């Protein structure tokens, strides 16, 4: 160790700290020593403890040059890139967190120029996956921004979990120690939670798992995800009632036809395990009605599903409605990979870019549009259908009605043009971001930028109630599948559960690290799922308000959610066009569905859950085969290969982004969107 | 380093009145300003996402500002693109153009058109997974069948296909959906049976309005071609078929051009067929007229796309017209077809051929030479068609030369009834005087005119032999005077005088016309020849007609049918007058509803005389 260097380091230290007197004294003494040593060349200076010298030396280097971060990081980067292929993928994962934290530390120490330079030079590496984060972090240049920027704060307050195998871990540590990269080591220690996984490094290169912060330690998260979820459908649900009814009918039929083929029936009964199933089979033989075939096959599939009791007191459905619903279910078109649904598309024209959301009632008769001018407009499609049915084809896609040549049509459309064909609801004081119809079609809820949710009666055409509670714009609202309850999601990072009769929320679900963008009820009403700008989807227990699952994997804000009718799967779509299928039980992603090129605004499962429909900003409706994906996921574990879920059909619209999708109870897919001609820009 | 530079901060500071902002302060502010801006933009993007848009608007920025409890920026909500101007003397300094507006200016501006109200329309995006080809849906891009198309040219492609083991579907052979098949069957059934006129009408309306019929077009053209060929003796069916053609042409969603070549033969057949319908009483003339209108429509609509379309049609028709061996019915069809193709066709192809044709026609017209009444009737029909063609052309020339007589001034004058005379006289005068821009082919006229002069006086329908003589000599003078323009005015005067007392009136009125007349003097030849051919007399009788209404305040009270006959003076001239009258009457009709009654009367009268 050179003494001169130590002296210099000490001098620099004193200078920096502003110890003027000490500095002078030091210099003075130094010159004295020099002269002395010059005279007595042989005398050796007092021996210095090497470790102390080392520390002084290190301090001077680490503290003085912000360039050290860049140097250290680029060394680490090139080392990772030149490492063995087998371990490279695992090691690559640490680069992003190290990069972010190096940058944030530079900012924290006030070297904003150097921070920016550092950021710019390595930005490209991460743009592919973390573009949105980078955009957010890029502006952070001053220490006080670190406190304000929610992303920077979550980065600094939380550890990132990275899994790697034993050998990779050792390689990394060895490297960090050998090259004296104390800075990098420090960052890894402070901000990364390296989890050593026994066994070989995972061969499959899984899309470089997106690093998503959840605000919870890995253990805690695992604990959450291990909570038991009863994802079955409700007891006493319509499907079950239908099943019972069919069984009863079947028994009757069986009794009638007993003499004729009693023998055969017995044989069948022996074959079929469950008595219900036998009855149904017989029934199928007997009636063979067109509508019943579909339901029969469904009910056998449903039979496997567990039934759960509701945690909430649920409203009772009126008998008439129930009969109607049962009738619909009985006549439900059976869909599958070979039987695709019919899609009826409601196009909003002349919206002037002001349409924010669309919602369709359960029977497809009512369509509501929420506009940025705070208004809601409800169209009764049954009435429009009467008037517009003949002129339907006379309207060109470009939004201007063509005068139809037939003379008997023109006056009708003229009348239609003169008076407004919709009901206008005014009351909000901000853009309407979401609307939802109650299952019986009597009420409607709307969420707005004025921080409120409003309840409207469609019979009275009036506002009934205004629910205040959120402190920021409410992004989404949704009725519970049985009505009465509803959930809302807001910019204030909470989701809230309400009941229609109370002014204040029943539950507040807090935990998301950013805006809650969408909310979705589970079919059994015991849970709600929320999608957020923090790239996670969470499942909450409505009764306790606890977080039950955290699903990570999205790379952008989650914009849409859908629950499969059997309650087992959930689909979520994000702003990049990715759709993820989740298994609620295991909390794992079943299948990523790629195909959309724009924000996925809406998702919908078909009545029996065999199809998933998605609508996006790229002006397409896509239909996905859910059954195939579920099968793939099982085989995936063995095969070890990620197979994409089957895209059954892409239905392009005429420059109409798809805002809303809904399967009617008879499995007609209803879609809606605003026609936006491409020339608008 | 940062996006917002120190200089920008200082510029902004200056703009709000802080002139002495130190560098340090600016440097410290710059990163913070940048951060705030980014923050606002991120919030704005969030708002944009929730408004389900992919274009950021000023509204989004304002929403983001209000999320942060910042006063929104006013004045940017108009949605108009912001216009930036470069500041003078600075290379990279821009400002937003903010014009001073005068309130008065804004108030005085008429209201802009109210934006269309939002509405919802429904359509089928897919029916059982298949997208119907309707205009509401995005056009289906042709599915690429890479090797399927190559299959035909050999084994190599097939082998390649096997190697790649990609299951490529063979090229689909134009699959018709079940619904379309049913539709086609129903429509053709109703058309052929024709038992229920209401249903047939519904079918036609459906054909002319429904979208998504395009796949059926080849089948319909095939159907029409077959049926026309098979049932030339079935008049109602032919009529229905032509209506189907018309409906298909009218349908805005059908792209019929590729099938025109299949349709045209059938249409032309219906126009110039020798015999249509099994029975004599069936009005096949009507079908020919209707078909002619279809031909005209086709030529008008697709003429620009297929340059030789009209050429071919006219060639066919002219052949039919000029072939003396053809039947009169065929001639009639050809003349009607040509006459609807436009005035230019009439001018170039019919008018020059009238004189020679009349030689052919004349024996057929007279009862002595043609004892068969049916044949004679047919000949008269052809003769009438010729007159209609010539009359239309003439009327239009009048109209284009002297538009003021046919549009605006007519209304007040009609109302008052006082000026009617002048108007009519002037138009009358123009009938006499104006001729066509046919100078392009004076030689042809020269050939035509002497012919007429020689032949016509002998004919029955050229009653006023003397007048004809004068006119024909005039015709020759005028054709001669093509070289010397100035010669025409005296010639004109001579004609007028020769015409007698009625003409005198016209001469006086002639002055305003002289300019127009002068220009067209060189074209006089044709007009006079036409006049001669069709009889010179009617023109003067027409003057009588024009005089008469004046006395009765433009009512036709005096102008009874018998009067018309009287004025008409001769067989041939009456229709000619009435074509003119009808055209004028129709014009009145368009301009002034009050004259509906008289106009109709005139037309009725015209028809009556016609039928005689």
mmCIF file of C-alpha atoms in Angstrom, chain B residues 114-278:
data_model
loop_
_atom_site.group_PDB
_atom_site.id
_atom_site.type_symbol
_atom_site.label_atom_id
_atom_site.label_comp_id
_atom_site.label_asym_id
_atom_site.label_seq_id
_atom_site.Cartn_x
_atom_site.Cartn_y
_atom_site.Cartn_z
ATOM 1 C CA UNK B 114 -74.958 20.848 -35.240
ATOM 2 C CA UNK B 115 -72.926 17.702 -34.744
ATOM 3 C CA UNK B 116 -74.797 14.511 -35.324
ATOM 4 C CA UNK B 117 -76.162 12.952 -32.205
ATOM 5 C CA UNK B 118 -74.726 9.736 -30.949
ATOM 6 C CA UNK B 119 -76.658 6.686 -31.950
ATOM 7 C CA UNK B 120 -76.329 2.951 -31.827
ATOM 8 C CA UNK B 121 -76.663 0.613 -34.746
ATOM 9 C CA UNK B 122 -76.617 -3.146 -34.530
ATOM 10 C CA UNK B 123 -75.286 -5.630 -37.004
ATOM 11 C CA UNK B 124 -74.033 -9.173 -37.085
ATOM 12 C CA UNK B 125 -70.315 -9.287 -36.583
ATOM 13 C CA UNK B 126 -70.444 -13.036 -36.964
ATOM 14 C CA UNK B 127 -73.081 -15.676 -37.431
ATOM 15 C CA UNK B 128 -71.979 -18.898 -35.824
ATOM 16 C CA UNK B 129 -68.407 -17.810 -36.127
ATOM 17 C CA UNK B 130 -68.586 -16.768 -39.779
ATOM 18 C CA UNK B 131 -68.445 -13.122 -40.633
ATOM 19 C CA UNK B 132 -71.125 -12.121 -43.111
ATOM 20 C CA UNK B 133 -69.798 -9.966 -45.924
ATOM 21 C CA UNK B 134 -71.755 -6.855 -45.157
ATOM 22 C CA UNK B 135 -70.391 -3.351 -45.338
ATOM 23 C CA UNK B 136 -70.548 -2.978 -41.553
ATOM 24 C CA UNK B 137 -67.841 -5.569 -41.218
ATOM 25 C CA UNK B 138 -64.242 -5.049 -42.093
ATOM 26 C CA UNK B 139 -63.419 -6.361 -45.547
ATOM 27 C CA UNK B 140 -62.159 -9.872 -45.282
ATOM 28 C CA UNK B 141 -58.628 -9.986 -46.523
ATOM 29 C CA UNK B 142 -58.162 -12.761 -49.029
ATOM 30 C CA UNK B 143 -56.841 -15.761 -47.258
ATOM 31 C CA UNK B 144 -53.541 -16.647 -48.762
ATOM 32 C CA UNK B 145 -53.405 -20.127 -50.032
ATOM 33 C CA UNK B 146 -49.721 -20.405 -50.703
ATOM 34 C CA UNK B 147 -49.353 -23.743 -52.335
ATOM 35 C CA UNK B 148 -52.978 -24.508 -53.010
ATOM 36 C CA UNK B 149 -53.039 -22.296 -56.052
ATOM 37 C CA UNK B 150 -49.877 -23.773 -57.393
ATOM 38 C CA UNK B 151 -51.272 -27.229 -57.141
ATOM 39 C CA UNK B 152 -52.433 -27.105 -60.693
ATOM 40 C CA UNK B 153 -49.053 -26.607 -62.206
ATOM 41 C CA UNK B 154 -47.553 -29.821 -61.178
ATOM 42 C CA UNK B 155 -46.227 -32.331 -58.789
ATOM 43 C CA UNK B 156 -43.452 -30.195 -57.454
ATOM 44 C CA UNK B 157 -45.763 -28.019 -55.483
ATOM 45 C CA UNK B 158 -47.626 -31.005 -54.158
ATOM 46 C CA UNK B 159 -44.427 -32.638 -53.025
ATOM 47 C CA UNK B 160 -43.331 -29.474 -51.370
ATOM 48 C CA UNK B 161 -46.594 -29.398 -49.585
ATOM 49 C CA UNK B 162 -46.104 -32.880 -48.291
ATOM 50 C CA UNK B 163 -42.635 -32.099 -47.111
ATOM 51 C CA UNK B 164 -43.662 -29.089 -45.172
ATOM 52 C CA UNK B 165 -46.496 -31.211 -43.743
ATOM 53 C CA UNK B 166 -48.567 -28.155 -43.249
ATOM 54 C CA UNK B 167 -52.171 -28.886 -43.847
ATOM 55 C CA UNK B 168 -53.062 -26.310 -46.418
ATOM 56 C CA UNK B 169 -56.689 -26.238 -47.278
ATOM 57 C CA UNK B 170 -57.451 -26.473 -50.971
ATOM 58 C CA UNK B 171 -58.766 -23.275 -52.495
ATOM 59 C CA UNK B 172 -62.334 -22.880 -51.466
ATOM 60 C CA UNK B 173 -64.768 -23.042 -54.347
ATOM 61 C CA UNK B 174 -66.968 -20.108 -53.600
ATOM 62 C CA UNK B 175 -69.061 -21.515 -50.832
ATOM 63 C CA UNK B 176 -72.566 -20.146 -50.629
ATOM 64 C CA UNK B 177 -74.136 -20.143 -47.254
ATOM 65 C CA UNK B 178 -77.374 -21.978 -46.780
ATOM 66 C CA UNK B 179 -79.207 -18.713 -46.196
ATOM 67 C CA UNK B 180 -78.001 -17.237 -49.453
ATOM 68 C CA UNK B 181 -78.981 -20.337 -51.354
ATOM 69 C CA UNK B 182 -82.447 -20.189 -49.920
ATOM 70 C CA UNK B 183 -82.659 -16.522 -50.695
ATOM 71 C CA UNK B 184 -81.670 -17.108 -54.299
ATOM 72 C CA UNK B 185 -84.158 -19.893 -54.709
ATOM 73 C CA UNK B 186 -86.986 -17.846 -53.268
ATOM 74 C CA UNK B 187 -86.242 -14.784 -55.326
ATOM 75 C CA UNK B 188 -85.941 -16.645 -58.621
ATOM 76 C CA UNK B 189 -89.065 -18.598 -57.841
ATOM 77 C CA UNK B 190 -91.105 -15.453 -57.292
ATOM 78 C CA UNK B 191 -89.654 -13.731 -60.314
ATOM 79 C CA UNK B 192 -90.378 -16.626 -62.613
ATOM 80 C CA UNK B 193 -93.853 -17.331 -61.327
ATOM 81 C CA UNK B 194 -94.715 -13.666 -61.010
ATOM 82 C CA UNK B 195 -98.012 -14.698 -59.472
ATOM 83 C CA UNK B 196 -97.920 -12.252 -56.613
ATOM 84 C CA UNK B 197 -96.988 -8.757 -57.762
ATOM 85 C CA UNK B 198 -96.580 -7.553 -54.176
ATOM 86 C CA UNK B 199 -94.063 -10.263 -53.428
ATOM 87 C CA UNK B 200 -92.187 -9.549 -56.626
ATOM 88 C CA UNK B 201 -91.975 -5.929 -55.656
ATOM 89 C CA UNK B 202 -90.641 -6.895 -52.233
ATOM 90 C CA UNK B 203 -88.075 -9.091 -53.928
ATOM 91 C CA UNK B 204 -86.944 -6.204 -56.077
ATOM 92 C CA UNK B 205 -86.701 -3.851 -53.110
ATOM 93 C CA UNK B 206 -84.672 -6.446 -51.279
ATOM 94 C CA UNK B 207 -82.384 -6.879 -54.277
ATOM 95 C CA UNK B 208 -81.805 -3.189 -54.560
ATOM 96 C CA UNK B 209 -81.161 -2.517 -50.885
ATOM 97 C CA UNK B 210 -79.826 -5.591 -49.125
ATOM 98 C CA UNK B 211 -76.178 -5.746 -48.435
ATOM 99 C CA UNK B 212 -74.342 -9.012 -48.457
ATOM 100 C CA UNK B 213 -75.863 -10.222 -51.717
ATOM 101 C CA UNK B 214 -72.627 -9.953 -53.533
ATOM 102 C CA UNK B 215 -71.857 -13.680 -53.578
ATOM 103 C CA UNK B 216 -75.112 -14.207 -55.433
ATOM 104 C CA UNK B 217 -74.403 -11.801 -58.281
ATOM 105 C CA UNK B 218 -72.861 -14.373 -60.628
ATOM 106 C CA UNK B 219 -75.820 -16.638 -60.029
ATOM 107 C CA UNK B 220 -78.254 -13.873 -60.781
ATOM 108 C CA UNK B 221 -76.508 -12.882 -63.996
ATOM 109 C CA UNK B 222 -76.514 -16.500 -65.058
ATOM 110 C CA UNK B 223 -80.151 -16.796 -64.173
ATOM 111 C CA UNK B 224 -81.057 -13.679 -66.130
ATOM 112 C CA UNK B 225 -79.102 -14.744 -69.188
ATOM 113 C CA UNK B 226 -80.740 -18.165 -69.216
ATOM 114 C CA UNK B 227 -84.237 -16.916 -68.657
ATOM 115 C CA UNK B 228 -83.979 -14.187 -71.269
ATOM 116 C CA UNK B 229 -82.717 -16.642 -73.839
ATOM 117 C CA UNK B 230 -85.426 -19.145 -73.028
ATOM 118 C CA UNK B 231 -88.494 -17.010 -72.641
ATOM 119 C CA UNK B 232 -88.422 -14.300 -75.248
ATOM 120 C CA UNK B 233 -92.089 -14.963 -75.799
ATOM 121 C CA UNK B 234 -92.958 -14.366 -72.164
ATOM 122 C CA UNK B 235 -93.387 -10.656 -71.914
ATOM 123 C CA UNK B 236 -94.145 -10.296 -68.171
ATOM 124 C CA UNK B 237 -91.181 -12.437 -67.270
ATOM 125 C CA UNK B 238 -88.854 -10.397 -69.436
ATOM 126 C CA UNK B 239 -90.096 -7.283 -67.787
ATOM 127 C CA UNK B 240 -89.505 -8.762 -64.340
ATOM 128 C CA UNK B 241 -86.038 -9.830 -65.360
ATOM 129 C CA UNK B 242 -85.181 -6.352 -66.525
ATOM 130 C CA UNK B 243 -86.457 -5.057 -63.228
ATOM 131 C CA UNK B 244 -84.140 -7.493 -61.476
ATOM 132 C CA UNK B 245 -81.273 -6.115 -63.549
ATOM 133 C CA UNK B 246 -82.251 -2.644 -62.547
ATOM 134 C CA UNK B 247 -82.457 -3.581 -58.866
ATOM 135 C CA UNK B 248 -79.046 -5.208 -58.973
ATOM 136 C CA UNK B 249 -77.616 -2.125 -60.603
ATOM 137 C CA UNK B 250 -79.179 0.097 -58.003
ATOM 138 C CA UNK B 251 -77.890 -1.857 -55.027
ATOM 139 C CA UNK B 252 -75.067 0.220 -53.583
ATOM 140 C CA UNK B 253 -73.451 -2.784 -51.899
ATOM 141 C CA UNK B 254 -72.979 -4.845 -55.004
ATOM 142 C CA UNK B 255 -69.916 -4.590 -57.103
ATOM 143 C CA UNK B 256 -71.444 -5.561 -60.378
ATOM 144 C CA UNK B 257 -68.802 -4.463 -62.842
ATOM 145 C CA UNK B 258 -67.156 -7.859 -63.304
ATOM 146 C CA UNK B 259 -70.494 -9.304 -64.362
ATOM 147 C CA UNK B 260 -71.573 -6.568 -66.747
ATOM 148 C CA UNK B 261 -70.304 -8.414 -69.778
ATOM 149 C CA UNK B 262 -72.659 -11.253 -68.906
ATOM 150 C CA UNK B 263 -75.586 -8.956 -68.298
ATOM 151 C CA UNK B 264 -75.269 -6.751 -71.346
ATOM 152 C CA UNK B 265 -76.256 -9.317 -74.001
ATOM 153 C CA UNK B 266 -79.475 -10.081 -72.178
ATOM 154 C CA UNK B 267 -80.289 -6.418 -71.784
ATOM 155 C CA UNK B 268 -79.532 -5.622 -75.417
ATOM 156 C CA UNK B 269 -81.645 -8.576 -76.446
ATOM 157 C CA UNK B 270 -84.616 -7.159 -74.621
ATOM 158 C CA UNK B 271 -84.025 -3.864 -76.334
ATOM 159 C CA UNK B 272 -83.666 -4.924 -79.959
ATOM 160 C CA UNK B 273 -85.283 -8.328 -80.101
ATOM 161 C CA UNK B 274 -87.335 -8.942 -83.187
ATOM 162 C CA UNK B 275 -90.300 -10.243 -81.302
ATOM 163 C CA UNK B 276 -91.055 -9.877 -77.681
ATOM 164 C CA UNK B 277 -94.037 -11.499 -76.134
ATOM 165 C CA UNK B 278 -96.403 -13.990 -77.656
#
